[in-house]
mmCIF file with all atom_site columns, C-alpha atoms in Angstrom:
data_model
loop_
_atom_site.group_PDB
_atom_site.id
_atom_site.type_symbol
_atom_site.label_atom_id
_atom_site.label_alt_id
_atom_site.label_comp_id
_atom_site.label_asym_id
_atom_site.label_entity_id
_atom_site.label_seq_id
_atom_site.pdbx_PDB_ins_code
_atom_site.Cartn_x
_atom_site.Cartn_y
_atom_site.Cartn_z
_atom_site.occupancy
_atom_site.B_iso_or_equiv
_atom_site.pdbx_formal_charge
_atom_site.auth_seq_id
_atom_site.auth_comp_id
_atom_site.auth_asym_id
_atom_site.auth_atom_id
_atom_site.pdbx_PDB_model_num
ATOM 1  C CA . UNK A 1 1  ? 177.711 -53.914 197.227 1.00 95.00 ? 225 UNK A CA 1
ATOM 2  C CA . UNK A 1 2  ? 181.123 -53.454 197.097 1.00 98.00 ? 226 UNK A CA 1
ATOM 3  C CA . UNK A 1 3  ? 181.868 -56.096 194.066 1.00 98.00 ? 227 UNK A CA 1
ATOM 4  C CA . UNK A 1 4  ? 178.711 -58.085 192.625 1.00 99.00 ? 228 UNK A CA 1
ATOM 5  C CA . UNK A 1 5  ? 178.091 -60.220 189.620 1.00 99.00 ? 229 UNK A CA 1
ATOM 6  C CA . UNK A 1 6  ? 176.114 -62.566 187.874 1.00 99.00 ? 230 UNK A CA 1
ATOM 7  C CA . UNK A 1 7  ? 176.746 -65.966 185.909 1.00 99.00 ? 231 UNK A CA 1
ATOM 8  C CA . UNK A 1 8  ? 174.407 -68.451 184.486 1.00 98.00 ? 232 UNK A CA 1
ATOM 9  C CA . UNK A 1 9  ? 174.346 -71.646 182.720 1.00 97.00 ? 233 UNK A CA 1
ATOM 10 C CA . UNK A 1 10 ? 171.705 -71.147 180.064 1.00 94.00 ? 234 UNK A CA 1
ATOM 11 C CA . UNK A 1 11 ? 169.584 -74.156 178.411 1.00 91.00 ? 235 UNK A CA 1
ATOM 12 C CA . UNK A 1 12 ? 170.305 -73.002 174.838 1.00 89.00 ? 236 UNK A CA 1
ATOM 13 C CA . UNK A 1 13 ? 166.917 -73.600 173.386 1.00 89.00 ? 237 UNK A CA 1
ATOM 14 C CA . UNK A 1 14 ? 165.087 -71.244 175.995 1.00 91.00 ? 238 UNK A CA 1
ATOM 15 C CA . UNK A 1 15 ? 168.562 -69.239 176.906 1.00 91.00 ? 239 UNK A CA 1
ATOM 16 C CA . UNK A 1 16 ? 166.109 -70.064 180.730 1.00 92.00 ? 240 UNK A CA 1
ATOM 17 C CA . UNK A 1 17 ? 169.197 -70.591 183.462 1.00 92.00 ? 241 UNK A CA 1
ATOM 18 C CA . UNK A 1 18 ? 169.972 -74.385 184.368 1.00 94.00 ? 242 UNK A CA 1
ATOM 19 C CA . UNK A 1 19 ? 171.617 -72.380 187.142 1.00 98.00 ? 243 UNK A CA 1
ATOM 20 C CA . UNK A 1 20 ? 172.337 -68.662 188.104 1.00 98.00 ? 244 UNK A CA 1
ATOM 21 C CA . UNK A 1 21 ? 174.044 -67.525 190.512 1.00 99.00 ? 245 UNK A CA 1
ATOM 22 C CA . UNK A 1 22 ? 174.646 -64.054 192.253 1.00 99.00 ? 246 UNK A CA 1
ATOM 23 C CA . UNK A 1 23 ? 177.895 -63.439 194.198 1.00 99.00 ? 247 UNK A CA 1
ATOM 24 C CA . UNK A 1 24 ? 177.679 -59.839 196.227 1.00 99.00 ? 248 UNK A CA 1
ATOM 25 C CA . UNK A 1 25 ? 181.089 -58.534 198.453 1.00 99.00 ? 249 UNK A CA 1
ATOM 26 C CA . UNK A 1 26 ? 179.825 -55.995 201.421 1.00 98.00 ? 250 UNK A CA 1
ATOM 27 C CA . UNK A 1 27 ? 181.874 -54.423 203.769 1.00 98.00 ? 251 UNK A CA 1
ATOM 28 C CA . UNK A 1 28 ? 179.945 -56.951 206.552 1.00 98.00 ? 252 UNK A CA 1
ATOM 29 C CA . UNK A 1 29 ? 179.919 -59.889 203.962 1.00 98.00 ? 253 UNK A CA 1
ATOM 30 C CA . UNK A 1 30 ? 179.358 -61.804 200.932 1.00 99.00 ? 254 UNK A CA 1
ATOM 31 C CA . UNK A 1 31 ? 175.725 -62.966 199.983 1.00 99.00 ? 255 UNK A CA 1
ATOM 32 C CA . UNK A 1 32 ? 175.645 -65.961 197.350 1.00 99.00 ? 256 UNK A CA 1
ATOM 33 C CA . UNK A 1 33 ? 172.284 -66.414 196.047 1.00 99.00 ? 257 UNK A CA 1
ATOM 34 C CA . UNK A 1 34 ? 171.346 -69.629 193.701 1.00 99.00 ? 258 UNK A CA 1
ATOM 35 C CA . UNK A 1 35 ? 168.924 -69.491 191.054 1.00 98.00 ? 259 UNK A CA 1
ATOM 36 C CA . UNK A 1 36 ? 167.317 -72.496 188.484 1.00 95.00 ? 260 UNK A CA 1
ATOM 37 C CA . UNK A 1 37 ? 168.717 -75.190 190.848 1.00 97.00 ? 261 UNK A CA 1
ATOM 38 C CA . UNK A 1 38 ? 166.481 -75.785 193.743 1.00 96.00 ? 262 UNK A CA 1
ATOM 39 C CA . UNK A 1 39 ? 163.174 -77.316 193.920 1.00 95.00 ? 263 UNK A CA 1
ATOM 40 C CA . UNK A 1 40 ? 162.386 -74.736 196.635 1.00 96.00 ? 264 UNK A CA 1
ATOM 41 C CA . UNK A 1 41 ? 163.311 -71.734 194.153 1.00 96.00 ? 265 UNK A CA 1
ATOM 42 C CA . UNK A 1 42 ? 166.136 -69.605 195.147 1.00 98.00 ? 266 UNK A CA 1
ATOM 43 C CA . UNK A 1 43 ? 168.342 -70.277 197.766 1.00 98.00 ? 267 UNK A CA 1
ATOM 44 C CA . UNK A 1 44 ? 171.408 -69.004 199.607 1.00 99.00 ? 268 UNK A CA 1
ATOM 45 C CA . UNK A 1 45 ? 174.845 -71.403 199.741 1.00 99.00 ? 269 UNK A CA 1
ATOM 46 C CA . UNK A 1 46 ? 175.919 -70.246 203.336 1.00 98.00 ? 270 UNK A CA 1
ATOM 47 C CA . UNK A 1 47 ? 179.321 -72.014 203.225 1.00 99.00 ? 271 UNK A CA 1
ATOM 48 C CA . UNK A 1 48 ? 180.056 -70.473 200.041 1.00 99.00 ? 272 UNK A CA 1
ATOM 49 C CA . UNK A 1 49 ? 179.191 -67.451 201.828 1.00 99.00 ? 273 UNK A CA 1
ATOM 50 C CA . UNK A 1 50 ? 181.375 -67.885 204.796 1.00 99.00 ? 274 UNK A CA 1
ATOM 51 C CA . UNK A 1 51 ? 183.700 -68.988 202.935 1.00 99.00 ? 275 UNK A CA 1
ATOM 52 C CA . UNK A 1 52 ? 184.263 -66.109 200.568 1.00 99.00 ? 276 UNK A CA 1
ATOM 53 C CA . UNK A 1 53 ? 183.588 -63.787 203.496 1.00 99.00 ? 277 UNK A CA 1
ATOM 54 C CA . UNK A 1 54 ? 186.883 -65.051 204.795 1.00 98.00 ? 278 UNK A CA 1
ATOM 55 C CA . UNK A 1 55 ? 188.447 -64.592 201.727 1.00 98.00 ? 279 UNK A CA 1
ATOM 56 C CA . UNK A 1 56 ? 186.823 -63.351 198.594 1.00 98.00 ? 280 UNK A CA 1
ATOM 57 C CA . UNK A 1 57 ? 188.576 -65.669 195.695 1.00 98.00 ? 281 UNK A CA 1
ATOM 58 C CA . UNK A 1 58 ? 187.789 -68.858 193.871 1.00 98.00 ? 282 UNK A CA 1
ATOM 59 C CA . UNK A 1 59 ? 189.985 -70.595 195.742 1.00 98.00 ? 283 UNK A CA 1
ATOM 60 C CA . UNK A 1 60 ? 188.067 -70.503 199.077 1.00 98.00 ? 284 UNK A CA 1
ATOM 61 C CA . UNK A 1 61 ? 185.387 -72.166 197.488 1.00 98.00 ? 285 UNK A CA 1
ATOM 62 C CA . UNK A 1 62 ? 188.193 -75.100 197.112 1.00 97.00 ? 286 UNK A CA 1
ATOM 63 C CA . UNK A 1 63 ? 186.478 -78.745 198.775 1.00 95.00 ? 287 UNK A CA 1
ATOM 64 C CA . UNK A 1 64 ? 183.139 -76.727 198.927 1.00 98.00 ? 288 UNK A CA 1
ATOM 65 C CA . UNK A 1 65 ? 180.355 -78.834 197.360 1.00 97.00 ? 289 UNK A CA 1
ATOM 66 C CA . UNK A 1 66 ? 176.526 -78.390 197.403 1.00 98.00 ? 290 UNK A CA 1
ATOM 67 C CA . UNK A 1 67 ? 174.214 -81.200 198.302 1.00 97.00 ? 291 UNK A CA 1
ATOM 68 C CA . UNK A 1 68 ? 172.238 -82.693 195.462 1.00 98.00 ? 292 UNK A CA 1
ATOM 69 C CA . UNK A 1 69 ? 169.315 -83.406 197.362 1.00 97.00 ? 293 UNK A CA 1
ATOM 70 C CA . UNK A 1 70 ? 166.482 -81.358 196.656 1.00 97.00 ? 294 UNK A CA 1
ATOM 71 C CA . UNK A 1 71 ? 167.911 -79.626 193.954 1.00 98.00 ? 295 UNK A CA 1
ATOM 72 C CA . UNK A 1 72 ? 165.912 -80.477 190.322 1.00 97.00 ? 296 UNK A CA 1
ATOM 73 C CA . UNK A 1 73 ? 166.449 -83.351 187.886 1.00 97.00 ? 297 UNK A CA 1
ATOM 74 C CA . UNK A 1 74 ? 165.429 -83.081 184.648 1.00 95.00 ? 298 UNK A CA 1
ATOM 75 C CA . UNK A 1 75 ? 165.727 -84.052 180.940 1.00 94.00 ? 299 UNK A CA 1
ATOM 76 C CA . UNK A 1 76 ? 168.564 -80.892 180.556 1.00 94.00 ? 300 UNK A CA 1
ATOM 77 C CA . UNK A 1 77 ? 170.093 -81.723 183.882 1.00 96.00 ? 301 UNK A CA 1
ATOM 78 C CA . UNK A 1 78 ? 170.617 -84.177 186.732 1.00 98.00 ? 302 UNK A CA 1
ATOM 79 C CA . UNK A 1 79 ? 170.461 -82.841 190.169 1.00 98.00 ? 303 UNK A CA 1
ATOM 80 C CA . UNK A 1 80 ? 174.425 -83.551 190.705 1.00 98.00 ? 304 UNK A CA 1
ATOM 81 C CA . UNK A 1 81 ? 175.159 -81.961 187.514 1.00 98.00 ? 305 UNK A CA 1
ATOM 82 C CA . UNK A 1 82 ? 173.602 -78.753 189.002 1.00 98.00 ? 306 UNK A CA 1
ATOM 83 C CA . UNK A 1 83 ? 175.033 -79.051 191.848 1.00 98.00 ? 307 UNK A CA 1
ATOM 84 C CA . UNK A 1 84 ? 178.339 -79.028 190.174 1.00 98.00 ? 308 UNK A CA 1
ATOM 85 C CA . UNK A 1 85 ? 177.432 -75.854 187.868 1.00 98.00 ? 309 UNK A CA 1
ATOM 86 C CA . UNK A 1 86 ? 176.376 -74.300 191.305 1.00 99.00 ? 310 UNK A CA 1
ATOM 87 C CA . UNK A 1 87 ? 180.044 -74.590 192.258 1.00 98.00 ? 311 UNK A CA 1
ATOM 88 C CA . UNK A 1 88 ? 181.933 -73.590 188.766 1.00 98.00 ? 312 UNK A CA 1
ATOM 89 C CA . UNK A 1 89 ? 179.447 -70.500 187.894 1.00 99.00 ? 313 UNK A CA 1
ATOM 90 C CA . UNK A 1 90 ? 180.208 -69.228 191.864 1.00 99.00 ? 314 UNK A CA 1
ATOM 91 C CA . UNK A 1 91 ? 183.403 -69.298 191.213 1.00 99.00 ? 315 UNK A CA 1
ATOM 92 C CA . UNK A 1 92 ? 183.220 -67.687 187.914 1.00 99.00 ? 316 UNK A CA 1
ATOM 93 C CA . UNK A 1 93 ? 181.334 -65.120 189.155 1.00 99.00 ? 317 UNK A CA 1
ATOM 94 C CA . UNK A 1 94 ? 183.852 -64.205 192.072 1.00 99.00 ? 318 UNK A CA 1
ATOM 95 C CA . UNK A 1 95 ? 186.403 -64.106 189.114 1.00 99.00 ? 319 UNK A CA 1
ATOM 96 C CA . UNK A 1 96 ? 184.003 -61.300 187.683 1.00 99.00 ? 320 UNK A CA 1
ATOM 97 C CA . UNK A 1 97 ? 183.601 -59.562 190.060 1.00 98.00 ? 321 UNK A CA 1
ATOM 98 C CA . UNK A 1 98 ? 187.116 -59.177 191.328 1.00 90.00 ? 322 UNK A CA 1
#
């Protein structure tokens, strides 16, 4: 990748992530994969995706949201709570990575 990086949100008693996620800038693209969210394991957020491809800063991820549904609820987190860290670490990690 041209630019990459990596952010999570970790539960501090098992430093485990509540939520990664992994922003990556090709020449063809950006790939945003999500991590300690989904009930189906990792996952890609395509609008973030098409989103940043169009213009790689935090601020294209502005009115983005991801659905809660199917993402995990727990005693550390609700699913909308994850869903929000989904949105703050991508942006935090485009930040990173420039």
């Amino acid at each position: 990748p041209e630019a990459a990086n990596y952010q999570k949100f970790a539960q501090p008693a098992s430093r485990f992530a509540l939520v990664g996620v992994f922003v990556a800038k090709y020449a063809d693209g950006v790939r945003v994969a999500v991590t300690g969210a989904s009930e189906g394991g990792v996952f890609r957020w395509a609008e973030a995706e098409a989103a940043l491809t169009a213009n790689f800063s935090p601020a294209a991820l502005a009115g983005l949201s991801v659905d809660a549904d199917g993402l995990i609820g727990d005693l550390h987190a609700t699913p909308a709570y994850r869903a929000h860290l989904i949105g703050v670490l991508t942006g935090r990690a485009v930040t990173a990575a420039g």
